[in-house]
Amino acid sequence: MRPAQRRLVFAAAGTAAILALADIPASAVPSATPSSSDDTTSALSQLAEGYLQQRADMLTTSPPTLRFAAARATPAMSAQTQDDLSALAAKRERYAKIGTTYTKAQVDVSVDNSTVDGRQATLQLTEDTRLYFPFTQKEIEDGAPEYEELSLPHTVKYTKADDGTWLLASDKADAESGPTPTTQVSDVDVEPETTDGGGTADEDEGTKGKGSSITPPAETGTETGPGSVKPATTAAYSYNKMIAYADKYWKHHNSAFRTYGGNDCTNFLSQIMLAGGWKPAGGSIIQRTSNKYWFYGPTSLWTSYTWGGAENWYWFAIKHSKRTKALRNVYDLLASDVLQADWNRNNVIDHSMFVTKKYRGMPYLTYHSYDTHNKPVSTLVSDHPNTWWYAHRT
């Protein structure tokens, strides 16, 4: 389900060291008019990549460098960017206090669509970012994730100044569903929407309580590898196939299934479970509104609420089918387990995530909406302090 977000700005120490886009000299920006619309799009794509790289760099142990701050901005956008960079610096410090640091960031930009009209230009693009963890090669071979990944759509607008230089005018990330993207400003007080393929079930399921604890374990665990503790397979399920599916389709969605727009988290989770051996339950159109059934049909009207609805999936999985059981603490999650979130504690689950790795006591989550791979549960909980969490053993 899609939460509506509210932006928070954090004050950060040392913000004078942050590079304000408006202060970058014009010589750092290509000002010659490109010879074609394609050339303009290419130049603006590079400017957008530099801007997004600077944002990502604020989260790392290495400060931003001038070569990544390759664009000027309008006065309004410069002020907004300064606030955002300060907030990202504060996020970096907050993450460091809970033991998560990123050594470097790698940002790639792909343009999905562009419009250049005189002095105005708009790019629809996708930010693909890798945030590297400080693990050694030996630790990575032992099962540690090398990096956290995210893939996030943006709409970036530019306006051309009198001297021919393109100025960044606005950047809107399509981050209105799911947890806050790591490279975006944190948000809380989210409000859910019921647009994820779920709905009000036939049954009155009651309440589910406050969910799982978020207290970190007293000592760091020693579990390593994607199948830590749990077997790779059981008589009924293949946990390795679940993990392999999530690793393969976290960004490049499987075209064999419909995508539920920006609210695809539980649809993706159901695909993972199906790949690992969960069998459909039911299949009749008259069963789609009951949480007792779970199936994917040829159209959304022939697919159960439990397939794409986070709240509905919870009740099917834990109550009616008993294919999962509740865990007391989010840090008890193992690879191939599931974590769900009720953002505003209104007893309606809004979001579903899957554990692709567990290393030294830390579960790493993968999910759609927005597309994310191997995000530490500790940073997720830090970003959303007012959430009730529901951890499942699959």
Coordinates of C-alpha atoms in Angstrom, one line a residue:
M1 CA 0.0 0.0 0.0
R2 CA 1.1 3.5 -0.7
P3 CA 1.9 5.8 2.2
A4 CA 1.6 9.5 1.7
Q5 CA 4.8 11.1 3.0
R6 CA 5.8 14.2 4.9
R7 CA 9.3 15.6 4.5
L8 CA 11.4 16.3 7.6
V9 CA 14.5 18.5 7.6
F10 CA 17.3 17.7 10.1
A11 CA 20.0 20.1 11.2
A12 CA 23.5 18.7 10.8
A13 CA 26.8 19.7 12.2
G14 CA 29.4 20.9 9.7
T15 CA 27.0 21.9 7.0
A16 CA 29.3 24.7 5.9
A17 CA 31.4 21.9 4.3
I18 CA 28.4 20.8 2.1
L19 CA 28.7 22.0 -1.5
A20 CA 25.7 24.1 -2.4
L21 CA 24.8 23.7 -6.0
A22 CA 24.3 27.5 -6.5
D23 CA 27.9 28.1 -5.5
I24 CA 29.5 25.9 -8.2
P25 CA 31.2 28.1 -10.7
A26 CA 29.7 28.4 -14.2
S27 CA 32.9 26.9 -15.6
A28 CA 32.0 23.6 -14.1
V29 CA 28.8 23.5 -16.1
P30 CA 28.6 22.9 -19.9
S31 CA 27.1 26.1 -21.2
A32 CA 27.4 25.7 -24.9
T33 CA 24.1 24.9 -26.6
P34 CA 24.2 21.3 -27.7
S35 CA 23.7 20.6 -31.4
S36 CA 20.6 18.5 -31.0
S37 CA 17.9 17.4 -28.6
D38 CA 19.8 14.2 -28.1
D39 CA 22.9 16.1 -27.2
T40 CA 20.9 18.2 -24.7
T41 CA 19.4 15.1 -23.1
S42 CA 22.8 13.5 -22.8
A43 CA 24.3 16.7 -21.2
L44 CA 21.3 17.0 -18.8
S45 CA 21.6 13.3 -17.9
Q46 CA 25.2 13.9 -16.8
L47 CA 24.2 16.9 -14.8
A48 CA 21.4 14.8 -13.1
E49 CA 23.8 12.0 -12.4
G50 CA 26.3 14.4 -10.8
Y51 CA 23.5 15.9 -8.6
L52 CA 22.3 12.5 -7.5
Q53 CA 25.8 11.3 -6.9
Q54 CA 26.4 14.2 -4.5
R55 CA 23.3 13.3 -2.6
A56 CA 24.5 9.7 -2.2
D57 CA 28.0 10.8 -1.3
M58 CA 26.5 12.6 1.7
L59 CA 25.7 9.2 3.2
T60 CA 29.3 7.8 2.9
T61 CA 32.4 8.1 5.0
S62 CA 34.0 10.1 2.1
P63 CA 32.8 13.8 1.7
P64 CA 31.3 15.0 -1.6
T65 CA 33.8 16.1 -4.3
L66 CA 33.5 18.9 -6.8
R67 CA 33.6 16.6 -9.8
F68 CA 30.2 15.1 -8.7
A69 CA 28.7 18.6 -8.0
A70 CA 28.5 19.4 -11.7
A71 CA 25.3 21.5 -11.9
R72 CA 24.1 24.9 -10.8
A73 CA 20.5 25.3 -9.7
T74 CA 17.8 28.0 -9.6
P75 CA 17.8 29.9 -6.2
A76 CA 14.8 28.0 -5.0
M77 CA 16.3 24.6 -5.9
S78 CA 19.6 25.5 -4.4
A79 CA 17.9 26.2 -1.1
Q80 CA 16.0 23.0 -1.2
T81 CA 19.1 21.0 -2.1
Q82 CA 21.1 22.6 0.7
D83 CA 18.3 21.5 3.1
D84 CA 18.3 18.0 1.7
L85 CA 22.1 17.6 1.8
S86 CA 22.0 18.7 5.5
A87 CA 19.3 16.1 6.2
L88 CA 21.3 13.4 4.4
A89 CA 24.4 14.3 6.5
A90 CA 22.2 13.9 9.6
K91 CA 21.0 10.6 8.4
R92 CA 24.6 9.4 7.9
E93 CA 25.4 10.3 11.5
R94 CA 22.2 8.6 12.7
Y95 CA 23.1 5.4 10.9
A96 CA 26.7 5.5 12.2
K97 CA 25.4 5.5 15.8
I98 CA 23.5 2.3 15.1
G99 CA 26.5 0.7 13.5
T100 CA 25.8 1.1 9.7
T101 CA 28.2 3.0 7.5
Y102 CA 28.7 3.2 3.7
T103 CA 32.2 3.5 2.4
K104 CA 31.3 4.8 -1.0
A105 CA 28.4 5.3 -3.4
Q106 CA 28.0 4.5 -7.0
V107 CA 25.2 6.2 -8.9
D108 CA 24.1 5.5 -12.5
V109 CA 21.4 7.3 -14.3
S110 CA 19.3 6.0 -17.2
V111 CA 16.9 8.3 -19.1
D112 CA 13.4 6.8 -19.7
N113 CA 12.0 9.8 -21.5
S114 CA 12.9 13.4 -22.2
T115 CA 11.3 16.6 -23.4
V116 CA 13.3 19.7 -24.5
D117 CA 11.2 22.7 -25.3
G118 CA 13.2 26.0 -25.8
R119 CA 14.5 27.0 -22.4
Q120 CA 12.7 24.2 -20.5
A121 CA 13.7 20.5 -20.3
T122 CA 12.2 17.6 -18.4
L123 CA 13.9 14.2 -17.9
Q124 CA 12.1 11.1 -16.6
L125 CA 15.0 9.0 -15.4
T126 CA 15.9 6.1 -13.1
E127 CA 18.5 6.4 -10.4
D128 CA 20.4 3.1 -9.7
T129 CA 22.5 3.5 -6.6
R130 CA 24.9 1.1 -4.8
L131 CA 25.9 2.0 -1.3
Y132 CA 28.9 -0.1 -0.3
F133 CA 29.2 -1.7 3.2
P134 CA 32.7 -1.8 4.9
F135 CA 32.9 -5.6 4.6
T136 CA 36.1 -7.3 3.5
Q137 CA 36.3 -9.6 0.5
K138 CA 36.5 -12.6 2.9
E139 CA 33.4 -11.4 4.7
I140 CA 31.6 -11.1 1.4
E141 CA 32.6 -14.6 0.5
D142 CA 31.3 -15.7 3.8
G143 CA 27.8 -14.2 3.1
A144 CA 28.0 -10.5 3.9
P145 CA 26.3 -8.2 1.4
E146 CA 28.7 -6.1 -0.6
Y147 CA 26.3 -3.2 -1.0
E148 CA 22.8 -2.0 -0.6
E149 CA 21.0 -1.3 -3.9
L150 CA 18.1 0.9 -4.9
S151 CA 16.4 1.8 -8.1
L152 CA 14.3 4.9 -8.0
P153 CA 12.4 6.9 -10.7
H154 CA 12.8 10.7 -10.8
T155 CA 11.3 13.6 -12.7
V156 CA 14.1 16.2 -13.1
K157 CA 13.4 19.7 -14.6
Y158 CA 15.8 22.2 -15.9
T159 CA 15.6 25.8 -17.1
K160 CA 18.1 27.6 -19.3
A161 CA 19.7 30.8 -18.0
D162 CA 20.4 33.8 -20.1
D163 CA 24.1 32.7 -20.6
G164 CA 22.9 29.4 -22.0
T165 CA 23.7 27.3 -18.9
W166 CA 21.1 24.8 -17.8
L167 CA 20.0 25.2 -14.2
L168 CA 18.4 22.5 -12.1
A169 CA 14.9 23.6 -11.3
S170 CA 13.3 20.7 -9.5
D171 CA 13.8 17.0 -8.7
K172 CA 10.8 14.8 -7.7
A173 CA 11.6 11.3 -6.7
D174 CA 8.8 8.8 -7.1
A175 CA 9.2 7.7 -3.4
E176 CA 5.6 8.0 -2.2
S177 CA 5.3 4.3 -1.5
G178 CA 7.2 2.0 0.7
P179 CA 10.0 2.9 3.1
T180 CA 12.0 6.0 2.7
P181 CA 14.7 5.5 0.0
T182 CA 18.1 5.7 1.6
T183 CA 19.2 8.6 -0.7
Q184 CA 16.0 10.6 0.2
V185 CA 15.1 12.7 3.2
S186 CA 13.4 10.7 6.0
D187 CA 9.7 10.8 6.5
V188 CA 7.3 9.7 9.2
D189 CA 3.5 10.1 10.0
V190 CA 2.6 8.2 6.9
E191 CA -0.9 7.5 5.8
P192 CA -1.8 4.3 3.9
E193 CA -3.8 4.0 0.8
T194 CA -5.7 0.8 -0.2
T195 CA -4.4 0.6 -3.8
D196 CA -2.2 -2.4 -3.7
G197 CA -4.5 -5.2 -4.8
G198 CA -5.9 -5.8 -1.4
G199 CA -9.1 -4.7 0.3
T200 CA -11.6 -5.4 3.1
A201 CA -11.9 -9.1 3.5
D202 CA -15.1 -11.1 4.0
E203 CA -13.9 -12.1 7.5
D204 CA -13.5 -9.8 10.5
E205 CA -10.0 -10.9 11.5
G206 CA -9.8 -8.8 14.7
T207 CA -6.5 -7.2 15.9
K208 CA -3.0 -8.4 15.7
G209 CA -1.3 -6.4 18.6
K210 CA 1.8 -4.3 18.5
G211 CA 3.9 -6.7 16.6
S212 CA 7.6 -7.6 16.9
S213 CA 10.2 -5.9 19.1
I214 CA 12.9 -3.8 17.6
T215 CA 15.4 -4.1 20.4
P216 CA 18.7 -5.2 19.0
P217 CA 20.2 -8.4 20.5
A218 CA 22.6 -7.9 23.4
E219 CA 25.4 -9.6 21.5
T220 CA 26.1 -9.7 17.8
G221 CA 25.1 -13.0 16.3
T222 CA 27.5 -15.3 14.3
E223 CA 25.1 -16.4 11.6
T224 CA 26.4 -16.0 8.1
G225 CA 25.3 -16.8 4.6
P226 CA 21.9 -16.6 2.8
G227 CA 20.6 -19.8 4.4
S228 CA 21.8 -19.2 7.9
V229 CA 20.2 -21.6 10.4
K230 CA 17.3 -22.5 8.2
P231 CA 17.8 -25.4 5.8
A232 CA 18.1 -24.6 2.1
T233 CA 15.0 -26.7 1.4
T234 CA 12.3 -28.6 3.3
A235 CA 9.9 -31.2 2.1
A236 CA 7.5 -28.4 1.2
Y237 CA 9.6 -25.4 0.3
S238 CA 12.9 -24.3 -1.3
Y239 CA 14.2 -21.3 0.6
N240 CA 17.1 -21.0 -1.8
K241 CA 14.7 -20.6 -4.7
M242 CA 12.9 -17.9 -2.8
I243 CA 16.1 -16.0 -2.2
A244 CA 17.3 -16.5 -5.8
Y245 CA 13.9 -15.2 -7.1
A246 CA 14.2 -12.0 -5.0
D247 CA 17.8 -11.4 -6.0
K248 CA 16.9 -11.8 -9.7
Y249 CA 13.7 -9.7 -9.8
W250 CA 14.1 -7.0 -7.2
K251 CA 14.7 -4.4 -9.9
H252 CA 13.9 -6.1 -13.2
H253 CA 10.3 -7.1 -12.6
N254 CA 9.2 -10.5 -13.9
S255 CA 7.1 -9.8 -17.0
A256 CA 5.1 -13.0 -16.4
F257 CA 3.2 -11.1 -13.6
R258 CA 1.3 -7.9 -13.5
T259 CA 2.9 -5.0 -11.6
Y260 CA 0.7 -3.1 -9.1
G261 CA 2.2 0.3 -10.0
G262 CA 3.9 1.9 -7.0
N263 CA 2.4 -0.6 -4.6
D264 CA 4.0 -3.8 -5.8
C265 CA 5.5 -5.0 -2.5
T266 CA 3.1 -7.8 -1.6
N267 CA 2.6 -8.9 -5.3
F268 CA 6.4 -9.4 -5.4
L269 CA 6.4 -11.2 -2.0
S270 CA 3.7 -13.6 -3.3
Q271 CA 5.8 -14.3 -6.4
I272 CA 8.8 -15.1 -4.2
M273 CA 6.7 -17.5 -2.1
L274 CA 5.3 -19.2 -5.2
A275 CA 8.8 -19.6 -6.6
G276 CA 9.8 -21.3 -3.3
G277 CA 7.0 -23.9 -3.3
W278 CA 3.9 -22.2 -1.8
K279 CA 0.9 -23.8 -3.5
P280 CA -2.1 -21.6 -4.6
A281 CA -5.2 -22.0 -2.3
G282 CA -8.5 -21.6 -4.1
G283 CA -8.9 -19.9 -7.4
S284 CA -12.5 -19.0 -7.9
I285 CA -13.5 -15.4 -8.5
I286 CA -16.0 -15.6 -5.6
Q287 CA -13.1 -16.5 -3.3
R288 CA -10.9 -13.5 -4.1
T289 CA -12.2 -11.3 -1.2
S290 CA -11.6 -14.0 1.5
N291 CA -8.4 -14.1 3.4
K292 CA -8.7 -17.9 3.4
Y293 CA -7.5 -18.1 -0.2
W294 CA -4.3 -17.1 -2.0
F295 CA -4.0 -17.3 -5.8
Y296 CA -3.0 -15.4 -8.9
G297 CA -5.4 -15.1 -11.8
P298 CA -5.5 -13.9 -15.5
T299 CA -6.8 -10.5 -14.4
S300 CA -6.7 -8.5 -11.2
L301 CA -10.4 -9.2 -10.7
W302 CA -9.6 -12.9 -10.8
T303 CA -6.7 -12.6 -8.2
S304 CA -7.2 -12.9 -4.5
Y305 CA -6.8 -9.9 -2.2
T306 CA -4.2 -11.9 -0.3
W307 CA -1.9 -12.0 -3.3
G308 CA -1.3 -8.3 -3.6
G309 CA -2.7 -6.8 -0.3
A310 CA -0.2 -6.6 2.6
E311 CA -2.9 -6.8 5.3
N312 CA -4.7 -9.6 3.5
W313 CA -1.5 -11.6 3.0
Y314 CA -0.8 -11.4 6.7
W315 CA -4.0 -13.1 7.7
F316 CA -3.7 -15.8 5.0
A317 CA -0.1 -16.6 5.9
I318 CA -0.2 -16.6 9.7
K319 CA -3.8 -17.5 10.5
H320 CA -5.7 -19.4 7.8
S321 CA -2.8 -21.4 6.1
K322 CA -0.4 -21.3 9.0
R323 CA 2.5 -21.1 6.5
T324 CA 4.2 -18.5 8.7
K325 CA 4.5 -17.9 12.4
A326 CA 5.1 -14.7 14.3
L327 CA 8.5 -13.8 15.6
R328 CA 9.1 -11.8 18.8
N329 CA 11.9 -9.6 17.4
V330 CA 12.8 -8.3 14.0
Y331 CA 16.4 -9.4 14.6
D332 CA 15.2 -13.0 14.8
L333 CA 14.5 -12.8 11.1
L334 CA 16.5 -15.2 9.0
A335 CA 17.1 -15.4 5.2
S336 CA 13.8 -16.2 3.4
D337 CA 11.7 -14.8 6.3
V338 CA 9.2 -11.9 5.9
L339 CA 8.8 -8.5 7.6
Q340 CA 5.7 -6.4 7.3
A341 CA 5.0 -2.8 8.4
D342 CA 2.1 -0.9 9.8
W343 CA 3.4 2.7 9.3
N344 CA 0.9 4.6 11.5
R345 CA -0.2 1.9 14.0
N346 CA -3.8 1.8 12.8
N347 CA -3.9 -2.0 12.7
V348 CA -3.7 -2.2 8.9
I349 CA -0.4 -3.5 7.5
D350 CA 0.9 -1.3 4.7
H351 CA 4.1 -2.9 3.4
S352 CA 5.8 -6.3 2.9
M353 CA 9.5 -7.1 2.7
F354 CA 11.6 -10.3 2.2
V355 CA 14.9 -11.2 3.9
T356 CA 17.6 -12.0 1.3
K357 CA 20.6 -12.2 3.7
K358 CA 21.4 -12.6 7.4
Y359 CA 24.9 -11.8 8.5
R360 CA 26.3 -11.4 12.0
G361 CA 22.8 -11.0 13.4
M362 CA 21.7 -8.4 10.9
P363 CA 18.8 -9.2 8.5
Y364 CA 19.0 -7.6 5.1
L365 CA 15.7 -6.8 3.3
T366 CA 14.6 -6.8 -0.3
Y367 CA 11.4 -5.4 -1.7
H368 CA 9.5 -3.6 -4.4
S369 CA 8.0 -0.1 -4.2
Y370 CA 10.4 1.4 -4.3
D371 CA 12.8 -1.3 -5.6
T372 CA 15.5 -2.1 -2.9
H373 CA 18.0 -4.9 -2.4
N374 CA 19.8 -5.8 0.9
K375 CA 18.8 -2.9 3.2
P376 CA 19.7 -3.5 6.8
V377 CA 16.7 -3.8 9.1
S378 CA 18.5 -1.5 11.6
T379 CA 18.4 1.5 9.2
L380 CA 14.8 0.7 8.2
V381 CA 13.7 0.8 11.8
S382 CA 15.7 4.0 12.4
D383 CA 14.0 5.7 9.4
H384 CA 10.5 4.8 10.7
P385 CA 10.4 5.0 14.5
N386 CA 6.6 5.1 14.8
T387 CA 5.9 1.9 13.0
W388 CA 4.6 -1.5 14.2
W389 CA 6.6 -4.3 12.7
Y390 CA 5.4 -7.9 12.1
A391 CA 8.1 -10.5 11.5
H392 CA 7.3 -13.9 10.1
R393 CA 9.2 -17.2 10.0
T394 CA 8.3 -18.8 6.7

